[in-house]
């Protein structure tokens, strides 16, 4: 029997998961998204075209690969329909080609979940999480609170009554906020989209994925967000509302832990974060500005400027431990091409001590990064196509990271295009 490989982000999201899932997808029979929702924005570039996927797995552009939206994902039917309409207009029709299935047990994001997200953030003022305002938190709250509506419910004769009951609860909650809203247009779009998603095959993801494994087929689980946004282990409360770690792939698809094979941990050669919360290596200066402009660090979903900083090794070690990472993938090395020196945080100074882990009180007492200087390679790497063309100083940087992190770097990405990817070792 085959096992499920997992690919997930090791930082605060936007590491380049979409690009690499697309690159790896020819090796897999099934690509399955396991958590998060349209807060994700996964960018793919090939043949001079660029696509941003929010809910749809990034295997969609590979002719032979099947794609599944797993039970751990929260689905906004309006956004999913828009994504599929846009893809169709661009000549890609995964539904028509039978290349997309959706888990019956995946929860639905209602228009009122988005209103609650916005009302809550507005109330928090300067302490807000910096949510993408897609209704993620309130939808997972209804899931764990056992009130939620699921994809499978849309075919029940009393779906509308169930919807009205939940919306009434949300309206009661909204009455406690000073928050203006008009639901009419959104509700009409919601029910139109619900009709549309009935045309996508609904499956039990646990049987579906295990069925692939029994037949000896290959499966890649695609994560969203990043480990440091995990609801249990991230910088709580500045996190998302799902388990973004390998454990989330088990609950988000219905696979047992012993069915997990390779775990690909993906990280940028530096670090970014969008939204609020601690970020020890943040560069709130010209250097950060340079990383942002060279790396085009603006959110794929919200367009917000991403906060930028140096690579954080204590945070990466933590993420590798939590996920059982077997292979590392380093992204956006090209963004550092012009730097004379780059820096890596090896430890933190925290409450008078030197530590090499993320402390519990990171929210209240920001640790001070201890940085190691690394000589830059000062070479354009965007056109290199073979391992022997990697500049010696970039190779040294990779070797340094492998030694620190004790996991091999299997792929190196030197540009946003599919072709700008090198397999190492
Ligand atoms: P994801 O959410 O993890 O899929 O990542 P995003 O798509 O939100 O952000 C990654 C951004 O970096 C996208 O704009 C990609 O096109 C781009 N990108 C990916 N890999 C590379 C790379 O190696 N170099 C450069 N310069 N850009 C990259
Ligand atoms: P991908 O999959 C980066 C961040 C938000 C906010 C926090 C909570 O593209 O890497 P939420 O909308 O989940 O309530 O927001 O999490 N966030 C992301 N940051 N990449 C993402 O996804 C993110 N999804 C959520 O900015 O700080
Ligand atoms: Mg993204």
Coordinates of C-alpha atoms and ligand atoms in Angstrom, one line a residue:
X1 CA 0.0 0.0 0.0
X2 CA 1.3 3.5 -0.8
X3 CA 1.5 6.4 1.7
X4 CA 0.4 10.0 1.6
X5 CA 3.1 12.6 1.2
X6 CA 2.4 15.9 2.8
X7 CA 3.6 19.3 1.7
X8 CA 3.1 22.2 4.1
X9 CA 4.5 25.6 5.0
X10 CA 7.0 26.0 7.8
X11 CA 6.7 29.7 8.4
X12 CA 3.8 32.1 8.5
X13 CA 2.3 31.1 5.1
X14 CA 3.0 32.2 1.5
X15 CA 6.1 30.1 1.3
X16 CA 5.3 29.1 -2.3
X17 CA 3.3 25.9 -1.6
X18 CA 1.1 26.4 -4.7
X19 CA 4.1 26.6 -7.0
X20 CA 5.7 23.4 -5.7
X21 CA 2.5 21.4 -5.5
X22 CA 2.1 22.2 -9.2
X23 CA 5.7 21.2 -9.9
X24 CA 5.3 17.9 -8.0
X25 CA 1.8 17.1 -9.3
X26 CA 2.9 14.9 -12.2
X27 CA 4.3 12.4 -9.7
X28 CA 0.9 12.1 -8.0
X29 CA -2.5 10.6 -8.8
X30 CA -4.3 12.7 -6.2
X31 CA -3.7 16.2 -4.7
X32 CA -5.8 16.8 -1.6
X33 CA -6.2 20.1 0.3
X34 CA -6.6 19.3 4.0
X35 CA -7.4 22.5 5.9
X36 CA -8.0 26.2 5.8
X37 CA -10.2 27.9 3.3
X38 CA -10.1 30.8 0.9
X39 CA -7.9 32.7 3.4
X40 CA -5.2 30.9 1.3
X41 CA -3.8 32.3 -1.9
X42 CA -1.6 29.8 -3.8
X43 CA 0.1 31.2 -6.8
X44 CA 1.2 29.2 -9.9
X45 CA 3.1 30.5 -12.9
X46 CA 3.7 28.7 -16.2
X47 CA 3.8 29.5 -19.9
X48 CA 3.7 33.2 -19.1
X49 CA 0.4 32.8 -17.2
X50 CA -0.3 33.3 -13.5
X51 CA -3.1 31.7 -11.5
X52 CA -4.0 32.2 -7.8
X53 CA -6.0 29.4 -6.2
X54 CA -7.9 29.9 -2.9
X55 CA -9.8 26.6 -2.4
X56 CA -8.9 24.4 -5.3
X57 CA -5.8 22.2 -4.9
X58 CA -2.8 23.2 -6.9
X59 CA -2.7 19.9 -9.0
X60 CA -5.5 21.2 -11.2
X61 CA -3.2 22.1 -14.1
X62 CA -1.8 18.6 -14.4
X63 CA -3.8 16.6 -17.0
X64 CA -3.7 13.3 -15.2
X65 CA -4.0 14.4 -11.5
X66 CA -7.3 14.1 -9.6
X67 CA -7.9 16.9 -7.0
X68 CA -9.8 16.7 -3.7
X69 CA -11.0 19.4 -1.4
X70 CA -10.9 17.5 1.9
X71 CA -13.2 17.4 4.9
X72 CA -10.8 19.7 7.0
X73 CA -11.3 22.6 4.5
X74 CA -13.9 25.3 5.0
X75 CA -15.6 26.2 1.7
X76 CA -17.1 29.5 0.7
X77 CA -19.4 28.4 -2.2
X78 CA -19.3 31.9 -3.7
X79 CA -15.5 32.0 -3.9
X80 CA -15.3 28.4 -5.1
X81 CA -17.7 29.1 -7.9
X82 CA -15.8 32.3 -8.8
X83 CA -12.5 30.3 -8.9
X84 CA -14.0 27.7 -11.1
X85 CA -15.7 30.3 -13.4
X86 CA -12.4 32.1 -13.8
X87 CA -10.5 28.9 -14.5
X88 CA -13.1 28.0 -17.2
X89 CA -12.8 31.4 -18.8
X90 CA -9.0 30.8 -19.0
X91 CA -9.6 27.4 -20.7
X92 CA -9.3 25.1 -17.7
X93 CA -12.4 23.2 -16.6
X94 CA -11.6 20.7 -13.9
X95 CA -15.3 20.1 -13.1
X96 CA -16.1 19.4 -16.8
X97 CA -13.1 17.1 -17.0
X98 CA -14.1 15.2 -13.8
X99 CA -10.8 16.2 -12.1
X100 CA -12.3 17.7 -8.9
X101 CA -14.1 16.1 -6.0
X102 CA -15.3 17.7 -2.8
X103 CA -15.7 16.2 0.7
X104 CA -19.2 15.9 2.0
X105 CA -17.9 16.6 5.5
X106 CA -16.3 19.9 4.6
X107 CA -17.9 22.8 6.4
X108 CA -19.6 25.7 4.6
X109 CA -18.7 29.4 5.1
X110 CA -21.9 31.4 5.2
X111 CA -22.1 35.1 4.4
X112 CA -22.9 35.7 8.0
X113 CA -19.6 34.0 9.0
X114 CA -17.8 36.7 7.1
X115 CA -19.9 39.4 8.8
X116 CA -19.0 37.9 12.2
X117 CA -15.3 37.9 11.3
X118 CA -15.4 41.5 10.2
X119 CA -17.5 42.6 13.3
X120 CA -15.1 40.8 15.6
X121 CA -12.0 42.3 14.0
X122 CA -13.6 45.8 14.1
X123 CA -14.3 45.4 17.8
X124 CA -10.8 44.4 18.6
X125 CA -9.4 47.6 17.0
X126 CA -5.6 47.8 17.2
X127 CA -5.4 44.3 18.8
X128 CA -7.1 42.7 15.8
X129 CA -5.6 39.4 14.4
X130 CA -5.4 40.8 10.9
X131 CA -7.7 38.1 9.6
X132 CA -8.3 37.8 5.8
X133 CA -12.0 38.4 6.7
X134 CA -13.1 35.3 4.8
X135 CA -15.1 34.0 7.7
X136 CA -12.6 31.3 8.6
X137 CA -12.6 31.7 12.4
X138 CA -16.4 31.8 12.8
X139 CA -16.9 28.8 10.5
X140 CA -14.4 26.6 12.5
X141 CA -16.1 27.9 15.7
X142 CA -19.5 26.5 14.4
X143 CA -17.7 23.3 13.4
X144 CA -16.3 22.7 16.8
X145 CA -19.4 24.1 18.4
X146 CA -21.4 21.5 16.5
X147 CA -23.6 24.0 14.7
X148 CA -22.0 24.0 11.3
X149 CA -23.5 23.2 7.9
X150 CA -21.6 20.8 5.7
X151 CA -21.3 20.3 1.9
X152 CA -23.4 17.1 2.3
X153 CA -26.2 19.0 3.9
X154 CA -26.9 21.0 0.7
X155 CA -28.7 18.0 -0.8
X156 CA -31.0 17.5 2.2
X157 CA -34.6 18.6 1.7
X158 CA -34.5 20.8 4.8
X159 CA -31.2 22.6 3.9
X160 CA -32.9 26.0 3.8
X161 CA -34.4 25.6 7.3
X162 CA -31.0 24.5 8.6
X163 CA -29.4 27.5 7.0
X164 CA -32.0 29.9 8.4
X165 CA -31.6 28.5 11.9
X166 CA -27.8 29.1 11.8
X167 CA -28.2 32.5 10.2
X168 CA -30.6 33.5 13.0
X169 CA -28.0 32.5 15.6
X170 CA -25.5 34.7 13.7
X171 CA -27.9 37.6 13.5
X172 CA -28.4 37.4 17.3
X173 CA -24.7 37.5 17.8
X174 CA -24.3 40.4 15.4
X175 CA -26.8 42.4 17.3
X176 CA -24.2 42.7 20.1
X177 CA -21.9 44.5 17.8
X178 CA -22.3 48.0 16.4
X179 CA -22.1 46.6 12.9
X180 CA -24.1 47.6 9.8
X181 CA -24.8 45.0 7.2
X182 CA -27.0 44.0 4.3
X183 CA -27.3 40.3 3.5
X184 CA -29.6 40.4 0.5
X185 CA -27.1 40.3 -2.4
X186 CA -24.7 37.9 -0.7
X187 CA -27.5 35.5 0.2
X188 CA -28.7 35.3 -3.4
X189 CA -25.1 34.6 -4.6
X190 CA -24.7 32.0 -1.9
X191 CA -27.7 30.0 -3.0
X192 CA -26.8 30.3 -6.6
X193 CA -23.3 28.9 -5.8
X194 CA -24.8 26.1 -3.6
X195 CA -26.7 24.9 -6.7
X196 CA -23.4 25.1 -8.7
X197 CA -21.4 23.1 -6.2
X198 CA -24.0 20.3 -6.3
X199 CA -22.6 19.6 -9.7
X200 CA -19.1 18.7 -8.3
X201 CA -18.9 15.1 -7.1
X202 CA -19.4 14.9 -3.3
X203 CA -17.3 12.1 -1.7
X204 CA -16.4 10.8 1.7
X205 CA -12.7 11.9 1.7
X206 CA -11.7 9.2 4.2
X207 CA -12.8 6.4 2.0
X208 CA -11.8 8.3 -1.2
X209 CA -8.2 8.8 -0.1
X210 CA -7.7 5.4 1.5
X211 CA -9.2 3.9 -1.7
X212 CA -6.4 5.5 -3.7
X213 CA -3.8 4.1 -1.3
X214 CA -5.3 0.6 -1.4
X215 CA -5.0 0.7 -5.2
X216 CA -1.3 1.6 -4.9
X217 CA -1.9 5.1 -6.2
X218 CA 0.1 8.2 -5.0
X219 CA -1.4 11.0 -3.0
X220 CA 0.0 14.4 -2.0
X221 CA -1.7 16.3 0.8
X222 CA -1.5 20.1 0.2
X223 CA -1.4 22.4 3.3
X224 CA -2.5 26.0 3.5
X225 CA -1.2 28.8 5.7
X226 CA 2.0 27.8 7.7
X227 CA 3.1 26.0 10.8
X228 CA 3.5 29.2 12.8
X229 CA -0.2 30.0 12.1
X230 CA -1.4 26.6 13.6
X231 CA -4.2 27.1 16.1
X232 CA -2.4 24.9 18.7
X233 CA 1.3 25.6 18.1
X234 CA 1.4 28.9 16.3
X235 CA 1.8 32.4 17.9
X236 CA -1.7 32.2 19.5
X237 CA -4.0 34.1 19.3
X238 CA -2.3 35.5 16.1
X239 CA -3.0 32.3 14.2
X240 CA -5.6 30.9 11.9
X241 CA -8.3 28.5 13.1
X242 CA -7.1 25.1 11.8
X243 CA -4.2 22.7 12.3
X244 CA -1.8 23.6 9.6
X245 CA 0.6 20.8 10.6
X246 CA 1.0 17.2 9.5
X247 CA -1.5 16.1 12.1
X248 CA -4.0 18.3 10.3
X249 CA -3.5 16.2 7.1
X250 CA -4.7 13.2 9.1
X251 CA -7.9 14.8 10.5
X252 CA -8.4 16.9 7.4
X253 CA -8.5 13.9 5.0
X254 CA -9.2 10.9 7.1
X255 CA -5.9 9.1 7.0
X256 CA -4.1 7.4 9.9
X257 CA -0.7 8.7 11.0
X258 CA 1.1 5.6 9.8
X259 CA -0.1 6.3 6.3
X260 CA 2.0 9.5 6.1
X261 CA 5.1 9.1 3.9
X262 CA 7.4 12.0 3.0
X263 CA 6.7 15.3 4.7
X264 CA 7.9 18.2 2.5
X265 CA 8.5 21.3 4.6
X266 CA 8.7 24.5 2.5
X267 CA 10.3 27.8 3.6
X268 CA 11.5 31.0 2.1
X269 CA 15.2 31.9 2.1
X270 CA 14.1 34.7 4.4
X271 CA 10.7 35.2 6.2
X272 CA 7.4 37.0 5.8
X273 CA 4.2 37.4 7.8
X274 CA 1.0 39.1 6.9
X275 CA -1.4 40.3 9.6
X276 CA -0.7 40.9 13.3
X277 CA 1.4 39.1 15.8
X278 CA 5.0 38.5 16.9
X279 CA 7.8 38.3 14.3
X280 CA 11.2 38.3 16.0
X281 CA 13.3 38.8 12.9
X282 CA 11.1 41.4 11.3
X283 CA 13.0 44.2 9.5
X284 CA 10.9 47.3 9.9
X285 CA 13.4 49.3 7.9
X286 CA 14.9 49.8 4.4
X287 CA 16.2 46.2 4.3
X288 CA 12.7 44.9 4.9
X289 CA 11.4 47.3 2.3
X290 CA 14.0 45.8 -0.2
X291 CA 12.9 42.3 0.5
X292 CA 9.3 43.3 0.0
X293 CA 9.8 45.0 -3.3
X294 CA 12.3 42.5 -4.8
X295 CA 10.2 39.5 -3.5
X296 CA 6.9 41.1 -4.5
X297 CA 5.7 40.5 -1.0
X298 CA 2.1 41.5 -1.3
X299 CA -0.8 39.1 -0.3
X300 CA -2.1 36.9 -3.0
X301 CA -5.6 37.0 -1.4
X302 CA -5.9 40.4 0.1
X303 CA -3.1 42.5 -1.6
X304 CA -1.8 43.5 1.8
X305 CA 1.9 44.3 2.2
X306 CA 3.7 41.4 3.8
X307 CA 6.0 42.1 6.7
X308 CA 9.6 40.9 5.9
X309 CA 12.6 39.7 7.9
X310 CA 15.5 37.3 8.1
X311 CA 15.2 33.6 8.3
X312 CA 14.4 32.3 11.8
X313 CA 16.1 29.0 12.6
X314 CA 14.6 28.4 16.1
X315 CA 11.2 28.8 14.5
X316 CA 12.1 26.5 11.6
X317 CA 13.5 23.9 13.9
X318 CA 10.2 24.0 15.9
X319 CA 8.2 23.6 12.7
X320 CA 10.4 20.7 11.5
X321 CA 9.8 18.9 14.9
X322 CA 6.1 19.4 14.9
X323 CA 5.7 18.2 11.3
X324 CA 8.2 15.4 11.1
X325 CA 9.7 17.0 8.1
X326 CA 11.7 14.6 5.9
X327 CA 12.6 16.9 3.0
X328 CA 13.1 20.7 2.9
X329 CA 12.2 22.9 0.0
X330 CA 13.8 26.4 -0.1
X331 CA 12.0 29.1 -2.0
X332 CA 12.8 32.6 -3.3
X333 CA 16.6 32.3 -3.1
X334 CA 16.7 34.7 -6.1
X335 CA 15.3 37.5 -3.9
X336 CA 18.6 37.6 -2.0
X337 CA 20.7 37.8 -5.1
X338 CA 21.6 41.5 -4.7
X339 CA 22.6 41.4 -1.0
X340 CA 26.2 41.8 0.1
X341 CA 25.4 40.0 3.3
X342 CA 22.3 38.1 4.5
X343 CA 21.5 37.1 8.1
X344 CA 20.1 34.1 9.8
X345 CA 18.7 34.1 13.3
X346 CA 20.3 31.2 15.2
X347 CA 19.1 32.0 18.8
X348 CA 17.0 34.5 20.7
X349 CA 17.9 36.6 23.7
X350 CA 14.9 36.4 26.0
X351 CA 14.4 37.5 29.5
X352 CA 18.2 37.7 30.0
X353 CA 18.8 34.2 28.6
X354 CA 20.0 32.8 25.3
X355 CA 17.4 30.3 24.0
X356 CA 16.9 28.3 20.7
X357 CA 13.2 27.8 20.9
X358 CA 10.0 29.8 20.6
X359 CA 9.0 30.9 24.1
X360 CA 5.4 30.7 25.4
X361 CA 5.4 34.4 26.2
X362 CA 6.4 35.5 22.7
X363 CA 3.2 37.6 22.5
X364 CA 4.0 39.7 25.5
X365 CA 7.9 39.7 25.5
X366 CA 9.3 39.8 21.9
X367 CA 12.5 37.8 21.8
X368 CA 15.6 39.6 20.4
X369 CA 17.1 37.6 17.5
X370 CA 20.8 36.7 17.6
X371 CA 21.9 37.0 14.0
X372 CA 24.7 35.2 12.0
X373 CA 26.1 37.1 9.0
X374 CA 26.4 35.1 5.8
X375 CA 28.2 36.4 2.7
X376 CA 25.8 37.0 -0.2
X377 CA 26.3 35.4 -3.6
X378 CA 25.8 38.5 -5.7
X379 CA 24.8 36.5 -8.7
X380 CA 21.5 36.4 -10.7
X381 CA 20.3 32.8 -10.0
X382 CA 16.9 33.1 -11.8
X383 CA 18.2 31.4 -15.0
X384 CA 20.2 28.6 -13.5
X385 CA 19.0 25.2 -14.6
X386 CA 21.4 22.7 -13.1
X387 CA 22.9 22.1 -9.7
X388 CA 26.4 22.7 -10.8
X389 CA 25.4 26.3 -11.7
X390 CA 24.5 27.2 -8.1
X391 CA 26.9 29.9 -6.9
X392 CA 29.3 28.5 -4.3
X393 CA 28.1 31.0 -1.6
X394 CA 24.5 30.0 -2.2
X395 CA 25.6 26.3 -1.9
X396 CA 27.3 27.3 1.4
X397 CA 24.1 28.9 2.7
X398 CA 22.1 25.7 1.9
X399 CA 24.8 23.6 3.5
X400 CA 24.7 25.8 6.6
X401 CA 20.9 25.5 6.8
X402 CA 21.1 21.7 6.4
X403 CA 23.6 21.4 9.2
X404 CA 21.5 23.6 11.5
X405 CA 18.2 22.0 10.6
X406 CA 19.4 18.4 10.2
X407 CA 17.1 17.8 7.2
X408 CA 18.2 17.8 3.6
X409 CA 17.1 20.5 1.2
X410 CA 15.6 18.6 -1.7
X411 CA 14.4 21.4 -4.0
X412 CA 15.6 25.0 -4.6
X413 CA 13.3 27.5 -6.2
X414 CA 14.9 30.5 -8.0
X415 CA 11.9 32.2 -9.5
X416 CA 8.1 32.1 -9.6
X417 CA 7.8 30.0 -12.8
X418 CA 7.3 26.3 -12.8
X419 CA 10.6 25.8 -14.6
X420 CA 12.7 27.8 -12.1
X421 CA 13.0 24.8 -9.8
X422 CA 16.0 22.6 -9.1
X423 CA 16.1 19.2 -7.6
X424 CA 19.2 18.9 -5.3
X425 CA 21.1 15.8 -3.9
Ligands
LIG1 P1 1.6 30.0 -1.1 O1 0.5 30.6 -0.4 O2 2.5 29.2 -0.1 O3 1.2 29.1 -2.2 O4 2.5 31.2 -1.6 P2 2.0 32.5 -2.4 O5 1.5 32.1 -3.7 O6 1.0 33.2 -1.5 O7 3.3 33.4 -2.3 C1 4.4 33.0 -3.0 C2 4.8 34.1 -4.0 O8 6.1 33.9 -4.4 C3 4.0 34.0 -5.3 O9 3.8 35.2 -5.8 C4 4.8 33.1 -6.2 O10 4.6 33.3 -7.6 C5 6.2 33.6 -5.8 N1 7.3 32.6 -5.9 C6 7.3 31.3 -5.6 N2 8.5 30.8 -5.7 C7 9.4 31.8 -6.0 C8 10.8 31.9 -6.2 O11 11.5 31.0 -6.0 N3 11.3 33.2 -6.5 C9 10.4 34.3 -6.6 N4 11.0 35.5 -6.9 N5 9.1 34.2 -6.4 C10 8.6 33.0 -6.1
LIG2 P1 -1.5 30.7 2.4 O1 -2.1 29.3 2.2 C1 -0.4 34.0 5.0 C2 -3.1 34.9 8.3 C3 -3.9 36.2 8.3 C4 -4.0 36.5 9.7 C5 -4.2 35.1 10.3 C6 -5.7 34.7 10.6 O2 -1.7 31.5 1.1 O3 -0.1 30.6 2.8 P2 -7.7 34.1 9.0 O4 -8.2 34.7 7.7 O5 -7.3 32.7 8.9 O6 -8.6 34.3 10.1 O7 -6.4 35.0 9.4 O8 -3.6 34.2 9.4 N1 -3.3 34.1 7.1 C7 -2.3 33.9 6.2 N2 -1.1 34.4 6.0 N3 -0.8 33.1 4.1 C8 -2.0 32.5 4.3 O9 -2.4 31.4 3.5 C9 -2.9 32.9 5.3 N4 -4.1 32.5 5.7 C10 -4.3 33.3 6.8 O10 -3.1 37.2 7.6 O11 -2.8 37.0 10.2
LIG3 MG1 -0.4 32.5 -0.1

